[in-house]
Tab-separated table of N, CA, C and O in Angstrom:
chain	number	residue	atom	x	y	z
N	1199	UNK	N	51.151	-33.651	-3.867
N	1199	UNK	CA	51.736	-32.695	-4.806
N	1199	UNK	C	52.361	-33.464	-5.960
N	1199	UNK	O	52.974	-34.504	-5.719
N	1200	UNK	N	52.221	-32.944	-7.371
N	1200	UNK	CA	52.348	-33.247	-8.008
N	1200	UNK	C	53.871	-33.491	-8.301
N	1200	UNK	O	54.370	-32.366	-8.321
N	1201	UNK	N	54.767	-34.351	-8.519
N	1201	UNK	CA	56.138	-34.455	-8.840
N	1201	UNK	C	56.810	-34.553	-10.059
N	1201	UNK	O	56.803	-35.735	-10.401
N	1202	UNK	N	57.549	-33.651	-11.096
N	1202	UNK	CA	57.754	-34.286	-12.404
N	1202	UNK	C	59.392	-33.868	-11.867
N	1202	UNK	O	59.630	-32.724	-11.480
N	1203	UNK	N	60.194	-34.675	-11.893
N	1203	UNK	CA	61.439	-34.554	-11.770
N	1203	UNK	C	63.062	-34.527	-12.708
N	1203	UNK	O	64.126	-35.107	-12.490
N	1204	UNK	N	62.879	-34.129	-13.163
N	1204	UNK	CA	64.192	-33.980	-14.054
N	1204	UNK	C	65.368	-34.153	-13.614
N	1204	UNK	O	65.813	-33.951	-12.484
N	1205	UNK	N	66.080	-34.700	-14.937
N	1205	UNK	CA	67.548	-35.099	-14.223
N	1205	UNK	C	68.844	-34.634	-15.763
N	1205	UNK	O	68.505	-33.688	-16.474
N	1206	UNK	N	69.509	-34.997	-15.926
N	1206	UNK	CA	70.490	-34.912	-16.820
N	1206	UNK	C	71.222	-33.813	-17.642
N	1206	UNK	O	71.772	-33.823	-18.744
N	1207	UNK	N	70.963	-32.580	-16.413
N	1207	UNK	CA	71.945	-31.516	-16.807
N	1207	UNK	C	73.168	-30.978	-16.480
N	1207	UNK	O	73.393	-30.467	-15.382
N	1208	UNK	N	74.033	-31.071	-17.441
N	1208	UNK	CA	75.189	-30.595	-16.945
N	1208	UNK	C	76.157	-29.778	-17.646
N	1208	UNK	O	75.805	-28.737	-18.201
N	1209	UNK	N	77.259	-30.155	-17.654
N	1209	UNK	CA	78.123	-29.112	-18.304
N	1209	UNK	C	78.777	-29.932	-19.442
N	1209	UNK	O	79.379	-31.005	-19.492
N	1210	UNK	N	78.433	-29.044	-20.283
N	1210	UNK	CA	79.129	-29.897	-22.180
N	1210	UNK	C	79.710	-28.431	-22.859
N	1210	UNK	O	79.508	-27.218	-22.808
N	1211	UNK	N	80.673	-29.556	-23.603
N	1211	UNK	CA	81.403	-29.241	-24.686
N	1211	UNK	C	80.449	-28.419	-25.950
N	1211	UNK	O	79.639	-29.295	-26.252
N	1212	UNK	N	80.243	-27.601	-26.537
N	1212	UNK	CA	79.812	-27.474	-27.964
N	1212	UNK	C	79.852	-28.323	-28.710
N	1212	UNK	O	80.898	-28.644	-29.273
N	1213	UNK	N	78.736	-28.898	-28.902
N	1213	UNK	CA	78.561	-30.302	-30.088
N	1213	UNK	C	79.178	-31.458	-29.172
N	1213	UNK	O	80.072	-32.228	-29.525
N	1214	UNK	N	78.780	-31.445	-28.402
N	1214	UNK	CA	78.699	-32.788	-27.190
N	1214	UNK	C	77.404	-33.294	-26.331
N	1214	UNK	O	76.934	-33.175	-25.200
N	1215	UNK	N	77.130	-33.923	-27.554
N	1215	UNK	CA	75.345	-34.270	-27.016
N	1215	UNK	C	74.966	-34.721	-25.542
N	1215	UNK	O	75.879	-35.131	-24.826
N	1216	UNK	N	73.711	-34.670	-25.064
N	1216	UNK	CA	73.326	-35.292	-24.033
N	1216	UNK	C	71.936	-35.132	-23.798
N	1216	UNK	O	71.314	-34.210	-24.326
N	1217	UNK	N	71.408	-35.953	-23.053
N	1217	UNK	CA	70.138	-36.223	-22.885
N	1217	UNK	C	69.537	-36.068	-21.819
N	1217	UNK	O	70.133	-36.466	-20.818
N	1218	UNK	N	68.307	-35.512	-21.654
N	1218	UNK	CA	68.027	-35.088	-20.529
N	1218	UNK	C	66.283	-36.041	-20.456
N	1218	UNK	O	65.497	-36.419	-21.325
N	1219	UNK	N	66.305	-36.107	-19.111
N	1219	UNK	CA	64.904	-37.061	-18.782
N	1219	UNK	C	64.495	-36.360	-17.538
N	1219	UNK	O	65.174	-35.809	-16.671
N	1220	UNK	N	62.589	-36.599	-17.732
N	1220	UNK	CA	61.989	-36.453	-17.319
N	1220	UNK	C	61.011	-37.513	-16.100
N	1220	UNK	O	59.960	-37.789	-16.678
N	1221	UNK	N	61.018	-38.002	-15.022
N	1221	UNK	CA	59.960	-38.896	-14.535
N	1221	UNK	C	58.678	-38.144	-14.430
N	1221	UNK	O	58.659	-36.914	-14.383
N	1222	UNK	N	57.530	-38.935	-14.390
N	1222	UNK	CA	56.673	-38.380	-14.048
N	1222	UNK	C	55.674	-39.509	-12.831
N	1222	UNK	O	56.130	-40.497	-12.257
N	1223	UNK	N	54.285	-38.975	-12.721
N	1223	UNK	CA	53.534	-40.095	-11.867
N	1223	UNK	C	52.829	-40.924	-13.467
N	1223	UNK	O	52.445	-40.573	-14.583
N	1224	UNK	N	52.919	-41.644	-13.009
N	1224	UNK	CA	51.971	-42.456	-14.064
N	1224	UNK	C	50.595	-41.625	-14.854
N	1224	UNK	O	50.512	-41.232	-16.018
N	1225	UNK	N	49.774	-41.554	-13.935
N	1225	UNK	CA	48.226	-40.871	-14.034
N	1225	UNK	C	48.482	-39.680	-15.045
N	1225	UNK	O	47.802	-39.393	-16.030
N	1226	UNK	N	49.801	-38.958	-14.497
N	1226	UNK	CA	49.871	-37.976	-15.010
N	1226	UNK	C	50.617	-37.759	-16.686
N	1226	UNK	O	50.472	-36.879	-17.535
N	1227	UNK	N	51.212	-38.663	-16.653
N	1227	UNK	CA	52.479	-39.005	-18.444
N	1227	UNK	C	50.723	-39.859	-19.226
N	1227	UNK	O	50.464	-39.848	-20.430
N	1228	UNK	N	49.921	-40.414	-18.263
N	1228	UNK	CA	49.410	-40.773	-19.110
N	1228	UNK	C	48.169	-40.409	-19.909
N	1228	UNK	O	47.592	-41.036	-20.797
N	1229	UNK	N	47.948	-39.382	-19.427
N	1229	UNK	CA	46.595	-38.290	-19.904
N	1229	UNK	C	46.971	-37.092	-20.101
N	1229	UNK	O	46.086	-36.246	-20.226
N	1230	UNK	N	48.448	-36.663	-20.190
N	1230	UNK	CA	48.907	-35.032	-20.483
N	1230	UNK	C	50.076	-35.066	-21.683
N	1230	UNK	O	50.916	-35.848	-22.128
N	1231	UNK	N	49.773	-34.231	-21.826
N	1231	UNK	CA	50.849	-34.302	-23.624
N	1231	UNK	C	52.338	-33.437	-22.413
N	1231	UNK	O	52.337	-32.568	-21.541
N	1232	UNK	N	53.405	-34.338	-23.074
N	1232	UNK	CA	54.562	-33.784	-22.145
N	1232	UNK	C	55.564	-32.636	-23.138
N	1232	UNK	O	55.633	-32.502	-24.360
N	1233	UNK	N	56.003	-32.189	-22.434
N	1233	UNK	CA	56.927	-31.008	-22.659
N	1233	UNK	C	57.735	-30.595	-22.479
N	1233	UNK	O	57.742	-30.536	-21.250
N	1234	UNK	N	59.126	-29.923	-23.027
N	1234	UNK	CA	60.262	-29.361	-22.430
N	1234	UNK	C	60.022	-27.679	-22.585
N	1234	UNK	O	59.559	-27.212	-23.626
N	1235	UNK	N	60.424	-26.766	-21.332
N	1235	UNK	CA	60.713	-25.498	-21.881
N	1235	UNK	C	62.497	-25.438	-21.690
N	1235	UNK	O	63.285	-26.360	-21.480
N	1236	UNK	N	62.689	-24.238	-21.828
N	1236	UNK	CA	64.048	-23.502	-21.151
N	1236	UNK	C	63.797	-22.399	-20.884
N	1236	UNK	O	62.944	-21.836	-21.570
N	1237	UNK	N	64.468	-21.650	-19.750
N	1237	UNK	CA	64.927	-20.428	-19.783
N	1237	UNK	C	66.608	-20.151	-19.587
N	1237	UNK	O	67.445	-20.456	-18.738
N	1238	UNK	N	66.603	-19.657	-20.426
N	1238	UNK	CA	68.213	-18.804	-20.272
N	1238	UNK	C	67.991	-17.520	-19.153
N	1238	UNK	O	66.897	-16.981	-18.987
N	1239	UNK	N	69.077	-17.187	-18.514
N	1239	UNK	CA	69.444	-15.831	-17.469
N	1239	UNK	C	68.597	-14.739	-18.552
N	1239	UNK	O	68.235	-15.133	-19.660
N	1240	UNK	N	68.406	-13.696	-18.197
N	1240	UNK	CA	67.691	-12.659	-18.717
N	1240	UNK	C	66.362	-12.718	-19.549
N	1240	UNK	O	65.569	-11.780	-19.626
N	1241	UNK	N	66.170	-14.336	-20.362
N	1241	UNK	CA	65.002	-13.529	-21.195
N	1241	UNK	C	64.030	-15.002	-20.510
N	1241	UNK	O	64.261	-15.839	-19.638
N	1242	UNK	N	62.792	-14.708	-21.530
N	1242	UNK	CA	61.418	-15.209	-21.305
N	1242	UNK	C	61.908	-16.934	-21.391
N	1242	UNK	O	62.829	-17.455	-22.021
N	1243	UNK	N	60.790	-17.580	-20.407
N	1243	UNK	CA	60.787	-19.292	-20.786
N	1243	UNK	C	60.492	-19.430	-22.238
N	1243	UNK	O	59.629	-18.691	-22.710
N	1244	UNK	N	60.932	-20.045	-22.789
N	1244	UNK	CA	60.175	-20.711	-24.322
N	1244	UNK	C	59.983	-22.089	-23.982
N	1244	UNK	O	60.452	-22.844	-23.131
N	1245	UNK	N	58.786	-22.222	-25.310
N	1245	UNK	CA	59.016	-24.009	-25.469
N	1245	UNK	C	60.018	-24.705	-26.302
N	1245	UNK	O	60.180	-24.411	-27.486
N	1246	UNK	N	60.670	-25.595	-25.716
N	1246	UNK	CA	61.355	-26.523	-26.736
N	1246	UNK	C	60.543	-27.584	-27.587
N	1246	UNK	O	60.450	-27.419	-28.803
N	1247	UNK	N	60.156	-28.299	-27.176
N	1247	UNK	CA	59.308	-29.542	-27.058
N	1247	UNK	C	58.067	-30.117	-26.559
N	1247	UNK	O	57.877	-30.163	-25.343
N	1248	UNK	N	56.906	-30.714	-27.670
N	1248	UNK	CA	55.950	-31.227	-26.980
N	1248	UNK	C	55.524	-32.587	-27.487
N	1248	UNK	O	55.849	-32.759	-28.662
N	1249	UNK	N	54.930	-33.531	-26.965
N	1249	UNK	CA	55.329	-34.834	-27.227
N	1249	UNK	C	53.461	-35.640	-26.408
N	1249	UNK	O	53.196	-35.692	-25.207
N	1250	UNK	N	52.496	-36.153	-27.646
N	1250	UNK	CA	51.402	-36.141	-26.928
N	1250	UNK	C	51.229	-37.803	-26.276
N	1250	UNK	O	52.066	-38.705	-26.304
N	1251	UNK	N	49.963	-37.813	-25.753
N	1251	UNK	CA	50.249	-39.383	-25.022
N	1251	UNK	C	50.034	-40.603	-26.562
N	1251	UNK	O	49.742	-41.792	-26.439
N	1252	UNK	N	50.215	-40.064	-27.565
N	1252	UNK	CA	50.187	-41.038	-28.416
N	1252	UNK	C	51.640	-40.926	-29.507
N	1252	UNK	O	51.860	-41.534	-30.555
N	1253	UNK	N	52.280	-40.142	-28.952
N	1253	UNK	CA	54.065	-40.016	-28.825
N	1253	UNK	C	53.843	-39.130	-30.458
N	1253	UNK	O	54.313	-39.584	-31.501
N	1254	UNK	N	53.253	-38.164	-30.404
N	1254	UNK	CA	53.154	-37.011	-31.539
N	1254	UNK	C	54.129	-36.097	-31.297
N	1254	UNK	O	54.059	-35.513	-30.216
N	1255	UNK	N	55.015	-35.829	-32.026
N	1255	UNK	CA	56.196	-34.801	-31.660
N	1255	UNK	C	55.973	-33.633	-31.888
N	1255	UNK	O	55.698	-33.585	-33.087
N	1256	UNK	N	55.919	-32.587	-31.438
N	1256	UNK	CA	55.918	-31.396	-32.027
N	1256	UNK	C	56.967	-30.122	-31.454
N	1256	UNK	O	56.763	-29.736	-30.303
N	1257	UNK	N	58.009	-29.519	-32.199
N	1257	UNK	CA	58.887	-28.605	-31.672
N	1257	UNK	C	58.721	-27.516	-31.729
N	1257	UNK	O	58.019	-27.143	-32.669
N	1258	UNK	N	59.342	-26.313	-30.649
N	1258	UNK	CA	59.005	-24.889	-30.545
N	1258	UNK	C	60.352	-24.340	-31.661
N	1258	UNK	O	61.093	-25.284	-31.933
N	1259	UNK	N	60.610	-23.509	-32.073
N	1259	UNK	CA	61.632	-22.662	-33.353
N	1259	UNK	C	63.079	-22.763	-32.232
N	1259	UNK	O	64.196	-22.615	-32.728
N	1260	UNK	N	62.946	-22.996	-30.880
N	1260	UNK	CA	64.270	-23.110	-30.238
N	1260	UNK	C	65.056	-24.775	-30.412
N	1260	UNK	O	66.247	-25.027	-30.228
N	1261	UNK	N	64.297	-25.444	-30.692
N	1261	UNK	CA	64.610	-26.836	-31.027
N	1261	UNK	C	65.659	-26.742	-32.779
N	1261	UNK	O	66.282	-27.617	-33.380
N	1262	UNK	N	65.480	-25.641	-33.011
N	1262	UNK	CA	66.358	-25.681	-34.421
N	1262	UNK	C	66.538	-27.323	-35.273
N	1262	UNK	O	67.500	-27.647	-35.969
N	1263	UNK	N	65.601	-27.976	-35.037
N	1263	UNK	CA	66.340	-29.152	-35.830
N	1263	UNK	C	67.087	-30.291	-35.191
N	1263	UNK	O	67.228	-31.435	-35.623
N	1264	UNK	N	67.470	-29.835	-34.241
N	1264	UNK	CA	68.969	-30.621	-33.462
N	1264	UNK	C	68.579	-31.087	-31.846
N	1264	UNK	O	69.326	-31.427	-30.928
N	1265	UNK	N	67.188	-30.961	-31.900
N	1265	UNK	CA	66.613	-31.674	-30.737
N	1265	UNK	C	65.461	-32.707	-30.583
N	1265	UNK	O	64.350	-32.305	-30.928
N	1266	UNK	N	65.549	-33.807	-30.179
N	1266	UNK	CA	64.493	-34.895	-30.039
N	1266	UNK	C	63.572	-35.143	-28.949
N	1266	UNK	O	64.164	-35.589	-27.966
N	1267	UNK	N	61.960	-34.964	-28.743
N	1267	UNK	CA	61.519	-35.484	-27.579
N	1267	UNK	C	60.941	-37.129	-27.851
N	1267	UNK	O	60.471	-37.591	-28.890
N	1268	UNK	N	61.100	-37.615	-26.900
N	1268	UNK	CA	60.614	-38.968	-26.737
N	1268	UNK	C	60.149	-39.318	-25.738
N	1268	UNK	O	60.366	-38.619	-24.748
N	1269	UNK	N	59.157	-40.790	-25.579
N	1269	UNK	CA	58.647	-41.031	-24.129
N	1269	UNK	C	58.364	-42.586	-24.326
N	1269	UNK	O	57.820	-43.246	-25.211
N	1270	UNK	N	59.113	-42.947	-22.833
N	1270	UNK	CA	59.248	-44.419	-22.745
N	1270	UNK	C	57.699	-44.653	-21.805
N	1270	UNK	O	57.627	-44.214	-20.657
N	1271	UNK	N	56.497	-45.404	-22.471
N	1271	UNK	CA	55.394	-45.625	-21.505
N	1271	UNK	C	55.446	-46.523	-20.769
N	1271	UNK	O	54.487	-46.858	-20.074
N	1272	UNK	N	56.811	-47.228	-20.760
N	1272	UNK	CA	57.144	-48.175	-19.775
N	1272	UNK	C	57.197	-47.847	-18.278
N	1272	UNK	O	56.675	-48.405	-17.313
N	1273	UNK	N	58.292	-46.357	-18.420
N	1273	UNK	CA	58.738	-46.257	-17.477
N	1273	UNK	C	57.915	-44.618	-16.956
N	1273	UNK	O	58.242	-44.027	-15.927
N	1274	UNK	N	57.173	-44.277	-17.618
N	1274	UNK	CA	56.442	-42.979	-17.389
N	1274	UNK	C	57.870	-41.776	-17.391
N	1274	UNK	O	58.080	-40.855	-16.601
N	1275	UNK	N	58.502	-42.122	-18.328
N	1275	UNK	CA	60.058	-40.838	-18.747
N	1275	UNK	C	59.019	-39.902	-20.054
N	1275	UNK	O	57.928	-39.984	-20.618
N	1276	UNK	N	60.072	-39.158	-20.017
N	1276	UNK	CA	59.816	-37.915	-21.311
N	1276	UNK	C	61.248	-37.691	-21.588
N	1276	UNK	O	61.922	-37.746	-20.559
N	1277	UNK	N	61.806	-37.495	-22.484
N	1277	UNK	CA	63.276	-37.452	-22.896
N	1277	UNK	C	63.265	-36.020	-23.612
N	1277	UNK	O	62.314	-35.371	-24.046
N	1278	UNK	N	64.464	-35.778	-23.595
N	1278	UNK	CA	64.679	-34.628	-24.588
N	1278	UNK	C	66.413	-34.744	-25.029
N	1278	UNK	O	67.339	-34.432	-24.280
N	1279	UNK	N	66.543	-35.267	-26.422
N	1279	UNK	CA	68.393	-35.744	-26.710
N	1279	UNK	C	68.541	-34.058	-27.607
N	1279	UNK	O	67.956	-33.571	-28.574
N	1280	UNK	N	69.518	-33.623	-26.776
N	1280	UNK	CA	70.323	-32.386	-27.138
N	1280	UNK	C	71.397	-32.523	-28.053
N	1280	UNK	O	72.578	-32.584	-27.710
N	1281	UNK	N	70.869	-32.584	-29.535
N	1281	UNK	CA	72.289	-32.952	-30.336
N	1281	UNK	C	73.038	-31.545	-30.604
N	1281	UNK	O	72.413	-30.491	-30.482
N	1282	UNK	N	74.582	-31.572	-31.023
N	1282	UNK	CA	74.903	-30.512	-31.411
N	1282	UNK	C	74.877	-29.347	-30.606
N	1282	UNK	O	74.874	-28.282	-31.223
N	1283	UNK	N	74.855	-29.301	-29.227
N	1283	UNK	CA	74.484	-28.399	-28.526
N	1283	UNK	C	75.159	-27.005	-28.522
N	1283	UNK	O	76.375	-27.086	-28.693
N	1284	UNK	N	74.884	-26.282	-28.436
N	1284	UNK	CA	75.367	-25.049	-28.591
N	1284	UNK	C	75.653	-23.782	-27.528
N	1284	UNK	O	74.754	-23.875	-26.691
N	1285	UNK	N	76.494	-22.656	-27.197
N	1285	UNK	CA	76.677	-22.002	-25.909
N	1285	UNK	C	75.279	-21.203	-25.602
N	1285	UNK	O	74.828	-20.905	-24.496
N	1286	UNK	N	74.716	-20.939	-26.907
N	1286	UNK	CA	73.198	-20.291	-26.722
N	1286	UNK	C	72.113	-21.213	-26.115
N	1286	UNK	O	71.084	-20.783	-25.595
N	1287	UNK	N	72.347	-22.157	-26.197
N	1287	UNK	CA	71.428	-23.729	-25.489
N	1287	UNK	C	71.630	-23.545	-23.860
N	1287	UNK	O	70.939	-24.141	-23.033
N	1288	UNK	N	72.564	-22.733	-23.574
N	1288	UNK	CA	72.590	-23.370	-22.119
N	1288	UNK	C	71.337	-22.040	-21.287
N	1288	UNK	O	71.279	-20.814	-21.193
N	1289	UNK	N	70.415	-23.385	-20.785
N	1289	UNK	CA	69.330	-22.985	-20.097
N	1289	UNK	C	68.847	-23.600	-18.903
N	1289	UNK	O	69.015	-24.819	-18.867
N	1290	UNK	N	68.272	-23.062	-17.886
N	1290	UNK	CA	67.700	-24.158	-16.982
N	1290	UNK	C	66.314	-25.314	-18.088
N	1290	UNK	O	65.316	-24.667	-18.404
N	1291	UNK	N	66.325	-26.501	-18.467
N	1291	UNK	CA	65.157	-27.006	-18.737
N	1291	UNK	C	64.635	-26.963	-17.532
N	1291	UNK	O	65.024	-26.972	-16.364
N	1292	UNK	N	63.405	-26.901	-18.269
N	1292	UNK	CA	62.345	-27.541	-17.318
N	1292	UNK	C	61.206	-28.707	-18.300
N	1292	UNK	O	61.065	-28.908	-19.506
N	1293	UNK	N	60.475	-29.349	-16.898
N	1293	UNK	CA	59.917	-30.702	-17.543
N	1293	UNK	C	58.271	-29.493	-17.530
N	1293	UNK	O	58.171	-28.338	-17.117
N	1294	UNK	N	57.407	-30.250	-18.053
N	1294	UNK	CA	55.609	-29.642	-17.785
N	1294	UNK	C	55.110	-30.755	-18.532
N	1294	UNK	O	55.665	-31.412	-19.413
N	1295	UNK	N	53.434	-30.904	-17.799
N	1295	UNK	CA	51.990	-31.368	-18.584
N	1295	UNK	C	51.257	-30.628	-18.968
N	1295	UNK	O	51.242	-29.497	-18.483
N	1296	UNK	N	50.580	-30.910	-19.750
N	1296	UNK	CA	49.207	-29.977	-19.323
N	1296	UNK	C	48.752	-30.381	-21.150
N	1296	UNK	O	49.288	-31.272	-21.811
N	1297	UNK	N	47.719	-29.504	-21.605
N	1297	UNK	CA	47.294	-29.902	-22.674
N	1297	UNK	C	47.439	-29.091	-24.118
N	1297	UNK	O	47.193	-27.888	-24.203
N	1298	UNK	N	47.758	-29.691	-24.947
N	1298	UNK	CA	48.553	-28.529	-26.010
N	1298	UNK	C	48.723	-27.087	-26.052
N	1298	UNK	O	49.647	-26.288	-25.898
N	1299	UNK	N	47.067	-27.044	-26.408
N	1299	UNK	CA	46.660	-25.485	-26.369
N	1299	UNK	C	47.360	-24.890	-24.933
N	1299	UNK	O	48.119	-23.942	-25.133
N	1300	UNK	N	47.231	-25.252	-23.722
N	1300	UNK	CA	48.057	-24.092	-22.802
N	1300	UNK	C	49.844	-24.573	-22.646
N	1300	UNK	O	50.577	-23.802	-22.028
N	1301	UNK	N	50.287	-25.551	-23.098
N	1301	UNK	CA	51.739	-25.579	-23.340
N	1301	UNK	C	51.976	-24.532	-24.279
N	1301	UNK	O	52.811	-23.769	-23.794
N	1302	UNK	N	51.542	-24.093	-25.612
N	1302	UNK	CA	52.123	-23.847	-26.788
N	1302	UNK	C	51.108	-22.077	-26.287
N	1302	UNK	O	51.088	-20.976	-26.837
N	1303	UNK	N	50.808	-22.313	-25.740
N	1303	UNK	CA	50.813	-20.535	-24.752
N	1303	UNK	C	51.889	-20.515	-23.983
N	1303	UNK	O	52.389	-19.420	-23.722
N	1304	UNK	N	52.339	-21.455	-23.577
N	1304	UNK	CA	53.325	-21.327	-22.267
N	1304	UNK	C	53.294	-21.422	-20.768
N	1304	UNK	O	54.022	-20.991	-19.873
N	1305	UNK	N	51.810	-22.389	-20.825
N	1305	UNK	CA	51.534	-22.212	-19.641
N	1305	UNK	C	51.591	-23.913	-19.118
N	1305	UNK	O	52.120	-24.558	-20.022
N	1306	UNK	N	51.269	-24.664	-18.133
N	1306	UNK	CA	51.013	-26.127	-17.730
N	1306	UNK	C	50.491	-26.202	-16.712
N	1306	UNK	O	50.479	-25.242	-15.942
N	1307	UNK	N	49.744	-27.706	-16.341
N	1307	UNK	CA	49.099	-28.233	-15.347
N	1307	UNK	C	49.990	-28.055	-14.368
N	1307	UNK	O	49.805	-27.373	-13.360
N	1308	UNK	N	51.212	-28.815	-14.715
N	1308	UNK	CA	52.408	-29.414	-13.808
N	1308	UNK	C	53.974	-28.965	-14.429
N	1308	UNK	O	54.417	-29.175	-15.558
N	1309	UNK	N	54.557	-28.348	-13.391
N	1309	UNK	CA	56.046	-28.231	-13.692
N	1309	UNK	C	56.893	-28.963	-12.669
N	1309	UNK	O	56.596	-29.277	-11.516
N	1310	UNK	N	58.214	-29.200	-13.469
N	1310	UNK	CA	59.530	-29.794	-13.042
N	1310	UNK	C	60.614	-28.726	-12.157
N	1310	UNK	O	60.951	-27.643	-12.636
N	1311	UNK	N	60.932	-29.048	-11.260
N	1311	UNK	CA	61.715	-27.867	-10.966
N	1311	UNK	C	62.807	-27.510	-11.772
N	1311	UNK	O	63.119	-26.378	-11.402
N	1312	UNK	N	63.619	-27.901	-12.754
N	1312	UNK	CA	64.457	-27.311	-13.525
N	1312	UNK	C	65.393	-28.410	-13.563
N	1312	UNK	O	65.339	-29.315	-12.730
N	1313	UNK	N	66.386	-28.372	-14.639
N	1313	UNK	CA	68.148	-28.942	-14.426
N	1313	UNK	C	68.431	-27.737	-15.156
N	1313	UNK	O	67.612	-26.961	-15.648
N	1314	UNK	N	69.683	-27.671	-15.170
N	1314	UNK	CA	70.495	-26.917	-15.567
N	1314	UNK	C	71.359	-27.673	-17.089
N	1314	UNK	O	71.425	-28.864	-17.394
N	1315	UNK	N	71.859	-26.619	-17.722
N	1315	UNK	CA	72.661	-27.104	-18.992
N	1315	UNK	C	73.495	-26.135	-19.479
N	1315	UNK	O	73.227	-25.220	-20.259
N	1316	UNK	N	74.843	-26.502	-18.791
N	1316	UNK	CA	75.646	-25.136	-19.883
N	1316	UNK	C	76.396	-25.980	-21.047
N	1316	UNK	O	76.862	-27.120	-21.076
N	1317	UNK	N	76.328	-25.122	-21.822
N	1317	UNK	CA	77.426	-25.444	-22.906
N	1317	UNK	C	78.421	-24.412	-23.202
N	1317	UNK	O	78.110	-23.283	-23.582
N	1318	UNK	N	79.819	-24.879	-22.993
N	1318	UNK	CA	80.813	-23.762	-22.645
N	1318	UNK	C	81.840	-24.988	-23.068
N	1318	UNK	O	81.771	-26.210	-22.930
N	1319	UNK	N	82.802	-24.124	-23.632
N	1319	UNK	CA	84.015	-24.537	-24.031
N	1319	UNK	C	85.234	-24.073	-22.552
N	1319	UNK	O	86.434	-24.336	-22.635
């Protein structure tokens, strides 16, 4: 079974950045364009972030500007740095692969089980 594991959510301040990472298997960071979604309580997953194996960035309209994906091919990570974060930001992320066209539908090969992120004063 496929494993993409996420780590680095927690509880922040408004405009108290932090960064959240992704592992993946090798095989897999290295032939799938990587991705962040979120979902917030009540509404639909969106995409945040997609990031291809030749480190092409591309953001969903929830990234407002104030979010970065990156990927270390060292270590088979996918990053996502949450600047400026905001109380509307707080969502479960989740990590995914899969290949543009069905990310930017909303769909993936492979999902992360989630972290969490509130931002609350």
């Amino acid at each position: 079974q496929v494993q993409l594991v996420e780590s680095g959510g927690t509880i922040v301040q408004p405009g108290e950045s932090l960064r959240l990472s992704c592992k993946a298997p090798t095989d897999i960071f290295r032939l799938y364009t990587m991705a962040w979604f979120r979902q917030a309580p009540g509404q639909d997953r969106e995409l945040v972030a997609l990031i291809n194996t030749v480190s092409i960035a591309d953001y969903g309209d929830s990234a407002d500007g104030r979010f970065a994906i990156s990927r270390d091919i060292d270590k088979d990570i996918v990053f996502l740095q949450l600047n400026d974060p905001r109380p509307q930001d707080t969502a479960v992320y989740y990590c995914a692969a899969g290949a543009p066209s069905e990310l930017r539908r909303g769909t993936a090969a492979y999902w992360g089980r989630g972290t969490q992120v509130t931002v609350s004063s």
